[in-house]
Short mmCIF file of C-alpha atoms in Angstrom, two decimals:
data_model
loop_
_atom_site.label_atom_id
_atom_site.label_comp_id
_atom_site.label_asym_id
_atom_site.label_seq_id
_atom_site.Cartn_x
_atom_site.Cartn_y
_atom_site.Cartn_z
CA MET A 237 0.00 0.00 0.00
CA ALA A 238 2.95 2.31 0.37
CA SER A 239 3.24 2.61 -3.36
CA LEU A 240 -0.30 3.96 -3.70
CA GLY A 241 -1.18 7.63 -3.44
CA THR A 242 -3.33 9.14 -0.71
CA SER A 243 -6.22 9.38 -3.18
CA VAL A 244 -6.91 5.68 -2.56
CA LEU A 245 -8.26 6.69 0.83
CA ARG A 246 -10.01 9.79 -0.54
CA PRO A 247 -12.05 9.50 -3.76
CA PRO A 248 -11.21 12.00 -6.47
CA ILE A 249 -13.30 15.07 -7.05
CA ILE A 250 -15.94 14.40 -9.75
CA THR A 251 -16.64 17.21 -12.16
CA ASN A 252 -19.11 17.24 -15.06
CA PRO A 253 -20.10 13.55 -14.82
CA THR A 254 -21.18 11.92 -18.05
CA PRO A 255 -23.47 8.88 -17.97
CA THR A 256 -21.43 5.90 -19.06
CA SER A 257 -24.51 4.21 -20.39
CA SER A 258 -24.32 6.59 -23.34
CA ARG A 259 -21.09 5.02 -24.45
CA PRO A 260 -21.59 2.29 -27.02
CA GLY A 261 -20.78 -1.24 -25.87
CA THR A 262 -21.23 -0.44 -22.15
CA SER A 263 -23.83 -2.37 -20.17
CA SER A 264 -26.01 -0.94 -17.40
CA VAL A 265 -24.12 -2.96 -14.80
CA GLU A 266 -20.83 -1.51 -15.98
CA SER A 267 -22.39 1.97 -15.87
CA LYS A 268 -23.37 1.62 -12.23
CA SER A 269 -20.01 0.27 -11.16
CA PHE A 270 -18.14 2.87 -13.14
CA SER A 271 -20.25 5.81 -12.03
CA ALA A 272 -18.23 6.05 -8.82
CA LEU A 273 -15.42 7.37 -10.96
CA SER A 274 -15.60 10.31 -13.30
CA SER A 275 -15.48 10.45 -17.02
CA THR A 276 -13.06 13.38 -16.52
CA PRO A 277 -11.24 12.65 -13.25
CA ASP A 278 -8.28 14.58 -11.96
CA LEU A 279 -5.15 13.40 -13.78
CA THR A 280 -3.02 13.20 -10.62
CA ALA A 281 -5.66 11.12 -8.92
CA VAL A 282 -5.69 8.65 -11.81
CA ILE A 283 -1.93 8.35 -11.71
CA ALA A 284 -2.03 7.99 -7.96
CA ILE A 285 -4.33 4.98 -7.94
CA LEU A 286 -2.20 3.01 -10.40
CA PRO A 287 0.26 0.52 -8.88
CA SER A 288 3.92 1.37 -9.21
CA LYS A 289 4.64 -2.10 -10.67
CA PRO A 290 2.33 -4.15 -12.90
CA ASP A 291 0.91 -7.31 -11.38
CA PRO A 292 2.28 -10.23 -13.47
CA THR A 293 -0.72 -12.42 -12.59
CA PHE A 294 -3.34 -9.93 -13.74
CA LYS A 295 -5.07 -10.59 -17.10
CA PHE A 296 -7.73 -8.55 -18.82
CA PRO A 297 -10.86 -10.65 -19.40
CA PRO A 298 -11.76 -11.31 -23.04
CA PRO A 299 -14.55 -9.09 -24.42
CA PHE A 300 -16.60 -12.20 -25.34
CA PRO A 301 -16.21 -15.57 -23.63
CA SER A 302 -15.13 -18.41 -25.93
CA PRO A 303 -17.71 -21.17 -26.33
CA PRO A 304 -16.70 -24.60 -25.07
CA GLN A 305 -15.02 -26.79 -27.63
CA ASN A 306 -16.88 -30.04 -28.32
CA ASP A 307 -18.05 -32.31 -31.11
CA TYR A 308 -20.90 -29.96 -31.94
CA ASP A 309 -18.41 -27.44 -33.33
CA GLU A 310 -18.07 -29.70 -36.39
CA PRO A 311 -20.45 -28.92 -39.25
CA PRO A 312 -23.30 -31.44 -39.55
CA TYR A 313 -22.75 -34.25 -42.03
CA SER A 314 -26.21 -33.84 -43.53
CA ALA A 315 -28.86 -31.13 -43.71
CA PHE A 316 -31.59 -33.71 -43.10
CA SER A 317 -33.03 -33.98 -39.61
CA PRO A 318 -32.90 -37.33 -37.72
CA ARG A 319 -36.58 -37.94 -38.49
CA GLN A 320 -36.05 -37.22 -42.17
CA LYS A 321 -33.07 -39.59 -42.26
CA LEU A 322 -35.18 -42.35 -40.76
CA LEU A 323 -37.97 -41.74 -43.28
CA LEU A 324 -35.52 -41.83 -46.19
CA THR A 325 -33.98 -45.03 -44.84
CA LEU A 326 -37.40 -46.64 -44.60
CA LEU A 327 -38.15 -45.60 -48.19
CA VAL A 328 -35.03 -47.23 -49.63
CA SER A 329 -35.13 -50.20 -47.22
CA PHE A 330 -38.62 -51.18 -48.32
CA ALA A 331 -37.46 -50.83 -51.92
CA ALA A 332 -34.39 -53.01 -51.23
CA MET A 333 -36.70 -55.66 -49.81
CA PHE A 334 -38.06 -56.36 -53.32
CA SER A 335 -34.75 -57.89 -54.39
CA THR A 336 -34.90 -60.53 -51.64
CA LEU A 337 -38.66 -60.92 -51.86
CA SER A 338 -38.57 -61.62 -55.61
CA SER A 339 -36.07 -64.40 -54.98
CA PHE A 340 -37.63 -66.16 -51.97
CA ILE A 341 -41.26 -65.82 -53.00
CA TYR A 342 -40.37 -68.01 -55.99
CA TYR A 343 -39.26 -71.13 -54.10
CA PRO A 344 -42.66 -72.65 -53.18
CA ALA A 345 -43.75 -72.48 -56.84
CA LEU A 346 -40.93 -74.58 -58.33
CA VAL A 347 -42.95 -77.81 -58.68
CA PRO A 348 -46.10 -76.10 -60.07
CA LEU A 349 -43.91 -74.20 -62.54
CA SER A 350 -42.31 -77.40 -63.82
CA GLN A 351 -45.77 -78.91 -64.27
CA SER A 352 -47.16 -75.81 -65.95
CA PHE A 353 -44.33 -75.56 -68.50
CA SER A 354 -43.93 -79.36 -68.84
CA VAL A 355 -40.21 -79.23 -68.13
CA SER A 356 -38.00 -80.92 -65.56
CA LEU A 357 -37.41 -79.46 -62.12
CA SER A 358 -33.73 -78.98 -62.96
CA LEU A 359 -34.66 -76.58 -65.77
CA ILE A 360 -36.84 -74.58 -63.39
CA GLN A 361 -33.94 -74.51 -60.91
CA LEU A 362 -31.83 -73.09 -63.73
CA THR A 363 -33.97 -69.95 -63.49
CA ILE A 364 -32.77 -69.61 -59.87
CA THR A 365 -29.13 -69.93 -60.94
CA SER A 366 -29.58 -67.39 -63.73
CA TYR A 367 -31.30 -65.04 -61.26
CA LEU A 368 -28.27 -65.23 -58.92
CA VAL A 369 -25.76 -64.74 -61.74
CA VAL A 370 -27.51 -61.62 -63.03
CA ALA A 371 -27.94 -60.40 -59.45
CA GLY A 372 -24.17 -60.48 -59.15
CA ILE A 373 -23.44 -58.71 -62.44
CA ALA A 374 -26.22 -56.11 -62.83
CA PRO A 375 -25.37 -54.06 -59.69
CA ALA A 376 -21.93 -53.41 -61.19
CA PHE A 377 -23.72 -51.32 -63.83
CA MET A 378 -26.33 -49.87 -61.49
CA GLY A 379 -23.88 -48.98 -58.74
CA ASP A 380 -21.55 -47.02 -61.02
CA MET A 381 -24.53 -45.25 -62.58
CA ALA A 382 -25.91 -44.32 -59.14
CA ASP A 383 -22.56 -42.94 -57.98
CA GLN A 384 -22.09 -40.89 -61.15
CA SER A 385 -25.58 -39.79 -62.25
CA GLY A 386 -27.52 -39.77 -59.01
CA ARG A 387 -29.82 -42.05 -57.04
CA ARG A 388 -33.25 -41.11 -58.42
CA PRO A 389 -32.60 -41.91 -62.13
CA VAL A 390 -31.29 -45.36 -61.21
CA TYR A 391 -34.24 -46.06 -58.93
CA MET A 392 -36.61 -45.19 -61.77
CA LEU A 393 -34.80 -47.52 -64.16
CA MET A 394 -34.72 -50.42 -61.70
CA PHE A 395 -38.39 -50.16 -60.82
CA LEU A 396 -39.40 -50.01 -64.49
CA LEU A 397 -37.38 -53.16 -65.18
CA MET A 398 -38.95 -54.98 -62.25
CA ILE A 399 -42.52 -54.02 -63.05
CA SER A 400 -42.14 -54.95 -66.73
CA ALA A 401 -40.54 -58.30 -65.86
CA ASN A 402 -43.23 -59.19 -63.32
CA VAL A 403 -46.00 -58.43 -65.82
CA GLY A 404 -44.23 -60.55 -68.42
CA ILE A 405 -43.73 -63.55 -66.08
CA ALA A 406 -47.38 -63.43 -65.02
CA MET A 407 -48.39 -63.83 -68.67
CA VAL A 408 -45.55 -65.96 -70.12
CA GLU A 409 -46.37 -69.30 -71.75
CA LYS A 410 -42.92 -70.76 -72.54
CA TRP A 411 -40.01 -71.76 -70.32
CA GLU A 412 -37.52 -69.79 -72.44
CA GLY A 413 -39.51 -66.61 -71.80
CA LEU A 414 -39.54 -67.36 -68.08
CA LEU A 415 -35.75 -67.71 -68.09
CA VAL A 416 -35.19 -64.37 -69.85
CA LEU A 417 -37.77 -62.50 -67.79
CA ARG A 418 -36.35 -63.83 -64.52
CA MET A 419 -32.95 -62.41 -65.50
CA MET A 420 -34.63 -59.10 -66.33
CA GLN A 421 -36.39 -59.16 -62.95
CA SER A 422 -33.06 -59.80 -61.25
CA ALA A 423 -31.38 -56.92 -63.11
CA GLY A 424 -33.99 -54.53 -61.78
CA GLY A 425 -34.28 -55.79 -58.22
CA SER A 426 -30.67 -56.57 -57.37
CA GLY A 427 -29.50 -52.96 -57.69
CA LEU A 428 -31.98 -51.76 -55.06
CA TYR A 429 -29.88 -53.29 -52.30
CA GLY A 430 -26.75 -51.31 -53.20
CA GLY A 431 -28.85 -48.21 -53.86
CA GLY A 432 -30.09 -48.32 -50.28
CA TYR A 433 -26.51 -48.37 -48.99
CA GLY A 434 -25.72 -45.42 -51.24
CA VAL A 435 -28.54 -43.29 -49.83
CA ILE A 436 -27.53 -44.13 -46.25
CA ALA A 437 -23.93 -43.16 -47.00
CA ASP A 438 -25.22 -39.84 -48.39
CA ILE A 439 -27.32 -38.83 -45.38
CA ALA A 440 -25.80 -40.53 -42.30
CA GLY A 441 -22.60 -39.72 -40.45
CA PRO A 442 -20.42 -42.49 -39.01
CA GLU A 443 -21.96 -42.21 -35.54
CA GLU A 444 -25.45 -43.08 -36.84
CA ARG A 445 -24.71 -45.12 -39.95
CA GLY A 446 -24.80 -48.51 -38.26
CA GLY A 447 -28.33 -48.08 -36.97
CA LEU A 448 -29.67 -47.12 -40.40
CA VAL A 449 -27.84 -50.02 -42.06
CA GLY A 450 -29.53 -52.22 -39.45
CA VAL A 451 -32.93 -50.92 -40.57
CA LEU A 452 -32.05 -51.67 -44.20
CA LEU A 453 -31.01 -55.23 -43.45
CA LEU A 454 -33.96 -55.76 -41.13
CA MET A 455 -36.31 -55.20 -44.07
CA THR A 456 -34.38 -57.52 -46.37
CA ASP A 457 -34.24 -60.24 -43.70
CA VAL A 458 -37.98 -59.97 -43.11
CA ALA A 459 -38.43 -60.63 -46.84
CA THR A 460 -36.56 -63.94 -46.55
CA SER A 461 -39.26 -65.22 -44.18
CA LEU A 462 -42.32 -63.49 -45.63
CA GLY A 463 -41.48 -64.35 -49.25
CA PRO A 464 -41.91 -68.13 -48.99
CA VAL A 465 -45.04 -67.73 -46.85
CA ILE A 466 -46.67 -65.40 -49.37
CA GLY A 467 -45.49 -67.52 -52.30
CA GLY A 468 -46.78 -70.73 -50.75
CA GLY A 469 -50.15 -69.22 -49.90
CA LEU A 470 -50.67 -67.69 -53.35
CA THR A 471 -49.53 -70.85 -55.13
CA GLU A 472 -51.84 -73.08 -53.11
CA GLY A 473 -54.83 -70.73 -53.22
CA LEU A 474 -54.72 -68.85 -56.54
CA GLY A 475 -51.95 -70.37 -58.63
CA TRP A 476 -48.31 -69.45 -59.23
CA ARG A 477 -49.10 -66.60 -61.66
CA TRP A 478 -50.64 -64.59 -58.84
CA ILE A 479 -47.19 -64.43 -57.21
CA PHE A 480 -46.08 -62.09 -59.97
CA TRP A 481 -49.33 -60.14 -60.15
CA PHE A 482 -48.83 -59.55 -56.43
CA LEU A 483 -45.30 -58.28 -57.15
CA VAL A 484 -46.65 -56.02 -59.90
CA ILE A 485 -49.09 -54.38 -57.47
CA LEU A 486 -46.50 -54.05 -54.70
CA THR A 487 -43.60 -52.74 -56.80
CA GLY A 488 -45.86 -50.44 -58.83
CA SER A 489 -47.31 -48.85 -55.69
CA TRP A 490 -43.90 -48.30 -54.15
CA PHE A 491 -42.57 -46.87 -57.41
CA VAL A 492 -45.15 -44.10 -57.09
CA VAL A 493 -44.03 -43.47 -53.50
CA ILE A 494 -40.38 -43.27 -54.60
CA LEU A 495 -41.25 -40.82 -57.39
CA LEU A 496 -43.13 -38.55 -55.02
CA PHE A 497 -41.03 -38.56 -51.88
CA LEU A 498 -37.44 -39.71 -52.50
CA PRO A 499 -35.18 -36.67 -52.99
CA GLU A 500 -31.84 -36.80 -54.75
CA THR A 501 -29.18 -37.46 -52.08
CA GLN A 502 -26.02 -38.05 -54.12
CA ARG A 503 -23.46 -35.79 -52.44
CA ARG A 504 -21.72 -34.91 -55.70
CA LEU A 505 -24.98 -33.35 -56.85
CA VAL A 506 -26.59 -31.93 -53.71
CA GLY A 507 -23.78 -31.78 -51.15
CA ASP A 508 -25.19 -32.30 -47.67
CA GLY A 509 -28.73 -32.14 -49.08
CA SER A 510 -29.14 -28.36 -48.92
CA LYS A 511 -28.45 -27.86 -52.64
CA ARG A 512 -30.82 -28.48 -55.51
CA ALA A 513 -29.77 -30.61 -58.48
CA LYS A 514 -30.75 -29.46 -61.97
CA GLY A 515 -33.08 -31.54 -64.09
CA TRP A 516 -36.65 -32.78 -63.74
CA VAL A 517 -35.51 -36.31 -63.00
CA TYR A 518 -34.05 -35.13 -59.69
CA ARG A 519 -37.19 -33.31 -58.56
CA SER A 520 -39.67 -34.77 -56.09
CA PHE A 521 -42.43 -33.33 -53.93
CA TRP A 522 -40.04 -33.66 -51.00
CA SER A 523 -37.46 -31.37 -52.61
CA VAL A 524 -40.10 -28.86 -53.75
CA PHE A 525 -41.59 -28.50 -50.28
CA TYR A 526 -38.17 -28.59 -48.61
CA PHE A 527 -36.69 -25.72 -50.60
CA ASN A 528 -39.89 -23.66 -50.46
CA ASP A 529 -40.01 -24.12 -46.70
CA LYS A 530 -36.34 -23.22 -46.43
CA LYS A 531 -36.86 -19.99 -48.36
CA GLY A 532 -39.86 -19.08 -46.24
CA LYS A 533 -37.86 -19.34 -43.04
CA MET A 534 -34.57 -17.82 -44.15
CA GLY A 535 -35.70 -14.31 -44.99
CA THR A 536 -35.09 -12.12 -48.03
CA GLU A 537 -31.34 -11.84 -47.76
CA ALA A 538 -30.87 -15.54 -47.08
CA ILE A 539 -33.00 -16.52 -50.08
CA VAL A 540 -30.47 -14.96 -52.43
CA VAL A 541 -27.66 -16.90 -50.78
CA GLY A 542 -29.71 -20.08 -50.93
CA GLU A 543 -30.43 -19.66 -54.62
CA LYS A 544 -26.77 -19.05 -55.31
CA MET A 545 -25.85 -22.13 -53.34
CA GLU A 546 -28.33 -24.23 -55.25
CA GLY A 547 -26.99 -22.98 -58.53
CA GLU A 548 -23.44 -23.84 -57.57
CA GLY A 549 -24.45 -27.27 -56.36
CA GLY A 550 -26.72 -28.06 -59.27
CA GLU A 551 -24.04 -29.30 -61.57
CA LYS A 552 -25.59 -30.69 -64.71
CA ARG A 553 -24.54 -34.28 -65.19
CA LYS A 554 -23.65 -35.59 -68.62
CA PHE A 555 -24.80 -39.08 -69.45
CA ARG A 556 -22.02 -41.63 -69.34
CA PHE A 557 -22.47 -45.29 -70.08
CA PRO A 558 -22.05 -47.13 -66.79
CA ASN A 559 -18.75 -48.89 -66.34
CA PRO A 560 -19.17 -52.37 -64.83
CA LEU A 561 -15.43 -52.51 -64.21
CA ALA A 562 -15.69 -49.66 -61.70
CA CYS A 563 -16.20 -52.20 -58.92
CA PHE A 564 -12.80 -53.79 -59.48
CA PRO A 565 -10.84 -50.96 -57.78
CA VAL A 566 -12.94 -51.71 -54.70
CA LEU A 567 -11.87 -55.35 -54.87
CA ALA A 568 -8.27 -54.22 -55.30
CA ASP A 569 -8.43 -52.42 -51.95
CA LYS A 570 -7.18 -54.86 -49.30
CA GLY A 571 -9.49 -53.78 -46.50
CA SER A 572 -12.60 -53.75 -48.69
CA LEU A 573 -11.73 -57.12 -50.21
CA VAL A 574 -11.40 -58.84 -46.82
CA VAL A 575 -14.71 -57.38 -45.62
CA ILE A 576 -16.40 -58.51 -48.86
CA LEU A 577 -15.00 -62.03 -48.44
CA ILE A 578 -16.42 -62.28 -44.91
CA THR A 579 -19.80 -61.12 -46.21
CA ALA A 580 -19.71 -63.48 -49.20
CA ILE A 581 -18.88 -66.56 -47.12
CA ASN A 582 -21.70 -65.92 -44.66
CA TYR A 583 -24.16 -65.11 -47.45
CA ALA A 584 -23.27 -68.21 -49.50
CA VAL A 585 -23.67 -70.56 -46.54
CA LYS A 586 -26.93 -68.90 -45.50
CA ALA A 587 -28.27 -69.29 -49.04
CA ALA A 588 -27.35 -72.99 -49.00
CA LEU A 589 -29.07 -73.49 -45.64
CA GLN A 590 -32.27 -71.82 -46.74
CA THR A 591 -32.33 -73.57 -50.11
CA SER A 592 -32.00 -76.91 -48.36
CA LEU A 593 -34.71 -76.04 -45.86
CA ASP A 594 -37.54 -76.15 -48.37
CA ALA A 595 -36.42 -79.40 -50.01
CA GLN A 596 -35.45 -81.17 -46.78
CA ALA A 597 -38.56 -80.07 -44.89
CA THR A 598 -40.82 -81.23 -47.71
CA GLU A 599 -39.05 -84.59 -48.03
CA ILE A 600 -38.42 -85.43 -44.35
CA TYR A 601 -41.41 -83.84 -42.64
CA ARG A 602 -43.97 -84.15 -45.49
CA LEU A 603 -45.10 -80.52 -45.43
CA SER A 604 -47.50 -78.75 -47.79
CA TYR A 605 -46.52 -75.71 -49.89
CA LEU A 606 -47.80 -73.30 -47.25
CA GLN A 607 -46.19 -75.22 -44.38
CA ALA A 608 -42.92 -75.37 -46.28
CA GLY A 609 -43.08 -71.60 -46.59
CA LEU A 610 -43.73 -71.17 -42.87
CA VAL A 611 -40.47 -72.92 -41.92
CA TYR A 612 -38.59 -69.85 -43.18
CA LEU A 613 -40.10 -67.64 -40.49
CA PRO A 614 -37.57 -68.36 -37.67
CA SER A 615 -34.60 -67.42 -39.85
CA GLY A 616 -36.30 -64.23 -41.01
CA VAL A 617 -37.46 -63.22 -37.54
CA GLY A 618 -34.01 -63.91 -36.10
CA GLY A 619 -32.45 -61.96 -38.94
CA GLY A 620 -34.70 -59.00 -38.25
CA PHE A 621 -33.78 -58.90 -34.57
CA GLY A 622 -30.11 -59.47 -35.35
CA SER A 623 -30.03 -56.61 -37.85
CA PHE A 624 -31.80 -54.16 -35.56
CA LEU A 625 -29.76 -54.97 -32.44
CA ALA A 626 -26.47 -55.03 -34.36
CA GLY A 627 -27.25 -51.60 -35.81
CA ARG A 628 -27.91 -50.15 -32.36
CA PHE A 629 -24.80 -51.83 -30.95
CA ILE A 630 -22.48 -50.61 -33.68
CA ASP A 631 -23.58 -46.97 -33.21
CA TRP A 632 -23.21 -47.23 -29.42
CA ASN A 633 -19.80 -48.84 -29.75
CA TYR A 634 -18.59 -46.16 -32.18
CA LYS A 635 -19.63 -43.35 -29.82
CA ARG A 636 -17.99 -45.13 -26.89
CA THR A 637 -14.74 -45.50 -28.83
CA VAL A 638 -14.80 -41.81 -29.76
CA GLU A 639 -15.41 -40.77 -26.16
CA LYS A 640 -12.60 -42.95 -24.85
CA GLY A 641 -10.19 -41.86 -27.55
CA GLY A 642 -11.13 -38.21 -27.04
CA GLN A 643 -9.25 -38.28 -23.76
CA GLN A 644 -6.01 -38.98 -25.62
CA GLU A 645 -3.90 -36.17 -26.97
CA GLY A 646 -3.88 -35.90 -30.75
CA TYR A 647 -6.87 -38.21 -31.17
CA ASP A 648 -8.94 -37.54 -34.31
CA LYS A 649 -11.90 -39.70 -35.32
CA ASN A 650 -11.58 -38.40 -38.91
CA SER A 651 -7.94 -39.46 -39.16
CA PRO A 652 -6.89 -42.58 -41.08
CA SER A 653 -5.29 -43.80 -37.85
CA PHE A 654 -8.70 -44.07 -36.14
CA PRO A 655 -9.29 -47.76 -35.19
CA LEU A 656 -12.28 -48.07 -37.51
CA GLU A 657 -11.94 -51.77 -38.28
CA GLN A 658 -11.63 -52.79 -34.64
CA THR A 659 -14.58 -50.58 -33.72
CA ARG A 660 -16.94 -51.77 -36.45
CA LEU A 661 -16.09 -55.48 -36.16
CA ARG A 662 -16.21 -55.74 -32.39
CA GLY A 663 -18.21 -58.85 -31.48
CA ILE A 664 -17.80 -60.54 -34.85
CA TYR A 665 -15.97 -63.56 -33.39
CA THR A 666 -18.96 -64.32 -31.18
CA LEU A 667 -21.25 -64.11 -34.21
CA HIS A 668 -19.03 -66.47 -36.20
CA THR A 669 -19.04 -68.95 -33.33
CA VAL A 670 -22.85 -68.96 -33.19
CA THR A 671 -23.02 -69.41 -36.97
CA VAL A 672 -20.63 -72.37 -36.99
CA LEU A 673 -22.41 -74.13 -34.13
CA GLY A 674 -25.82 -73.47 -35.71
CA ILE A 675 -24.75 -74.96 -39.06
CA ILE A 676 -23.32 -78.08 -37.40
CA GLY A 677 -26.47 -78.49 -35.31
CA TYR A 678 -28.66 -78.10 -38.39
CA GLY A 679 -26.78 -80.85 -40.25
CA LEU A 680 -27.01 -83.22 -37.29
CA ALA A 681 -30.73 -82.51 -36.89
CA LEU A 682 -31.33 -83.47 -40.53
CA LYS A 683 -29.19 -86.60 -40.27
CA PHE A 684 -30.94 -87.97 -37.20
CA ARG A 685 -34.35 -86.64 -38.31
CA ALA A 686 -34.83 -84.70 -35.12
CA HIS A 687 -38.04 -82.89 -34.34
CA LEU A 688 -38.82 -80.04 -36.73
CA ALA A 689 -38.48 -77.58 -33.84
CA VAL A 690 -34.76 -78.41 -33.51
CA THR A 691 -34.19 -77.62 -37.17
CA LEU A 692 -36.06 -74.31 -36.82
CA VAL A 693 -34.04 -73.33 -33.72
CA MET A 694 -30.82 -73.87 -35.67
CA GLN A 695 -32.21 -71.71 -38.46
CA LEU A 696 -33.09 -69.04 -35.89
CA LEU A 697 -29.52 -69.00 -34.53
CA THR A 698 -27.82 -68.87 -37.92
CA GLY A 699 -30.30 -66.30 -39.24
CA THR A 700 -29.65 -64.00 -36.28
CA SER A 701 -25.85 -64.29 -36.34
CA THR A 702 -25.43 -63.93 -40.11
CA ALA A 703 -27.75 -60.91 -40.25
CA ALA A 704 -25.76 -59.18 -37.50
CA THR A 705 -22.55 -60.00 -39.38
CA PHE A 706 -23.96 -58.38 -42.51
CA VAL A 707 -24.67 -55.17 -40.54
CA LEU A 708 -21.13 -55.00 -39.16
CA CYS A 709 -19.47 -55.71 -42.51
CA GLY A 710 -21.88 -53.58 -44.55
CA THR A 711 -21.33 -50.55 -42.33
CA LEU A 712 -17.55 -50.95 -42.44
CA LEU A 713 -17.56 -51.35 -46.22
CA THR A 714 -19.58 -48.14 -46.53
CA ASP A 715 -17.14 -46.33 -44.21
CA LEU A 716 -14.21 -47.44 -46.34
CA ASN A 717 -15.85 -46.30 -49.62
CA LEU A 718 -17.88 -43.18 -48.88
CA ASN A 719 -17.30 -41.66 -52.33
CA ARG A 720 -18.32 -44.86 -54.12
CA SER A 721 -20.71 -46.50 -51.67
CA ALA A 722 -23.11 -47.94 -54.26
CA THR A 723 -20.21 -49.22 -56.36
CA ALA A 724 -18.70 -50.86 -53.26
CA GLN A 725 -21.96 -52.66 -52.55
CA ALA A 726 -22.09 -53.71 -56.20
CA ALA A 727 -18.64 -55.27 -55.81
CA SER A 728 -19.82 -57.03 -52.66
CA ASN A 729 -22.97 -58.17 -54.45
CA LEU A 730 -20.92 -59.59 -57.32
CA VAL A 731 -18.78 -61.74 -55.03
CA ARG A 732 -21.53 -62.85 -52.67
CA CYS A 733 -24.05 -63.75 -55.38
CA LEU A 734 -21.52 -65.77 -57.36
CA SER A 735 -20.44 -67.47 -54.13
CA ALA A 736 -24.07 -68.20 -53.26
CA GLY A 737 -24.65 -69.64 -56.72
CA GLY A 738 -21.72 -72.00 -56.25
CA ALA A 739 -22.78 -72.99 -52.74
CA VAL A 740 -26.32 -73.76 -53.89
CA ALA A 741 -25.10 -75.64 -56.99
CA VAL A 742 -22.99 -78.12 -54.98
CA LEU A 743 -25.50 -78.48 -52.15
CA GLN A 744 -27.59 -81.37 -53.46
CA PRO A 745 -24.64 -83.43 -54.75
CA LEU A 746 -22.93 -83.07 -51.36
CA VAL A 747 -26.05 -84.12 -49.47
CA GLU A 748 -26.46 -87.18 -51.71
CA HIS A 749 -22.81 -88.32 -51.54
CA VAL A 750 -21.73 -87.54 -47.96
CA GLY A 751 -25.00 -86.97 -46.13
CA PRO A 752 -26.43 -83.81 -44.53
CA ALA A 753 -24.22 -83.89 -41.40
CA ALA A 754 -20.94 -84.02 -43.34
CA CYS A 755 -22.26 -81.61 -45.96
CA PHE A 756 -23.08 -78.88 -43.46
CA GLY A 757 -19.93 -79.70 -41.53
CA ILE A 758 -18.05 -78.64 -44.68
CA TYR A 759 -20.07 -75.43 -44.82
CA ALA A 760 -19.30 -74.77 -41.14
CA GLY A 761 -15.59 -75.22 -41.91
CA ILE A 762 -15.88 -72.63 -44.67
CA VAL A 763 -17.44 -70.15 -42.23
CA PHE A 764 -14.54 -70.87 -39.85
CA LEU A 765 -12.28 -69.13 -42.42
CA CYS A 766 -13.94 -65.85 -41.39
CA PHE A 767 -12.07 -65.90 -38.06
CA PRO A 768 -8.59 -65.27 -39.56
CA LEU A 769 -10.05 -62.87 -42.13
CA ALA A 770 -11.58 -60.70 -39.39
CA LEU A 771 -8.33 -60.86 -37.42
CA VAL A 772 -6.32 -59.72 -40.45
CA VAL A 773 -8.52 -56.71 -41.23
CA GLN A 774 -8.57 -55.63 -37.58
CA ARG A 775 -4.80 -55.97 -37.34
CA PHE A 776 -3.76 -54.33 -40.61
CA GLY A 777 -6.79 -52.20 -41.55
CA VAL A 778 -5.43 -48.92 -40.18
CA GLU A 779 -2.09 -49.47 -41.90
CA TRP A 780 -3.81 -50.13 -45.22
CA ARG A 781 -5.95 -47.00 -44.94
CA VAL A 782 -2.93 -44.83 -44.09
CA ASP A 783 -1.07 -46.21 -47.11
CA ASN A 784 -4.09 -45.51 -49.35
CA ARG A 785 -4.29 -41.93 -48.06
CA ARG A 786 -0.60 -41.45 -48.71
CA LYS A 787 -0.88 -42.78 -52.27
CA ASN A 788 -3.86 -40.56 -53.09
CA THR A 789 -2.21 -37.35 -51.84
#
């Protein structure tokens, strides 16, 4: 206190006070606290109250406090709200269901078809093989087209192919026409699965992508159980042609829904969804109402900015013939290839199990067409639960990993060094174990002709575990190929459909030569290969992604 003047004990004389509230940027609280001093105090008094030495610990407060730094500082991945994302996912998931439904609804009608066309059952089964082959090849075209030209044009093309094929099959009179039209039906329906993944990659960030993929796969797994039930009921009650009239009504109705409500989501065209793509093919009622509502809320000045933004984002796309070879760079990527192999092995074995279920249940348990369709329900119900729960788990696990890693210095979830493979595939070894045990149990149940309930429980276990595996692998594959998500799913579709075709083709010869127990023991051994594959991608996935980033920069 010795260094302070006597004016500290005696306030300075105030002359001509000026209200501080008149000064711009001064609050009323500051005015009251500052009014004890004068706007024109005595100069010696001001000097007297200053300390002789500056306090090194004193800091002037910032004029505006800095907001806390958190994850919300990052710009949102998509302009769509959570409810809108769920609605869009439901739109494309129901559409993707038609691919699986068109395949499984066909199985109960194989014998009536062979009788109707007066051909052998093996020739009718050839239409299943051709369906799987085209289902593996066609998405290579559709996926590249969707990634280059947008989602809506490809959806229109696929639905038109499906509707036309279903009408043709319902009226066809020759086996050759059935074969061609089934391939046409497959070309239209198979691309809907990859298109759904593409839309989810457009609208969902990594922290919510798993849950939406779970919704997509839930719908496709439900179709595996509902398809045979519907097909068996229609075949027994109205005849096999009504299967395809039913598909005409269903696909035609949903095509109208897609036209009206599915907006263009391809990020090359519309960014995060706030831009408008040029061309009538990209317009829907959703986009019309969305942009009108946005202009109504943004005000006059913001409308100009919005229009400019839309113009910049509305790049006019030139037509380019789709390149089916575009999926091969995905297969050349080590991480993507391993994930695709895991998916293909599980899909091929599941297809073999479900193909055998209809034939074995009819032969061993003497079931009718409708009853043979009902035996698919446990696998489909288990697949639905597995898809939904796996989607919720994968989102929760991703957020937990981010929160734990956020405590580490230099941690960045957007960095190539983020443990993406370990995070997405956590729990996959448990799923593989359940799948292997379920397949072995299924083969033993057929060999010893156990009660039908035992066979259905094994189907429930394998359906649940394989569906959850598809969610984990499908989400990771989308994460690894965000800029070519539909093409990546086309590459996966190519490998898994060809693998499924091979697994189904050798199924009956294996059962006849070695018996059902040994046959499905071989399939269980094939699934066992997924253990080292998952270990490899978890161990080397980060290193591969860092190398890819280095090569591309």
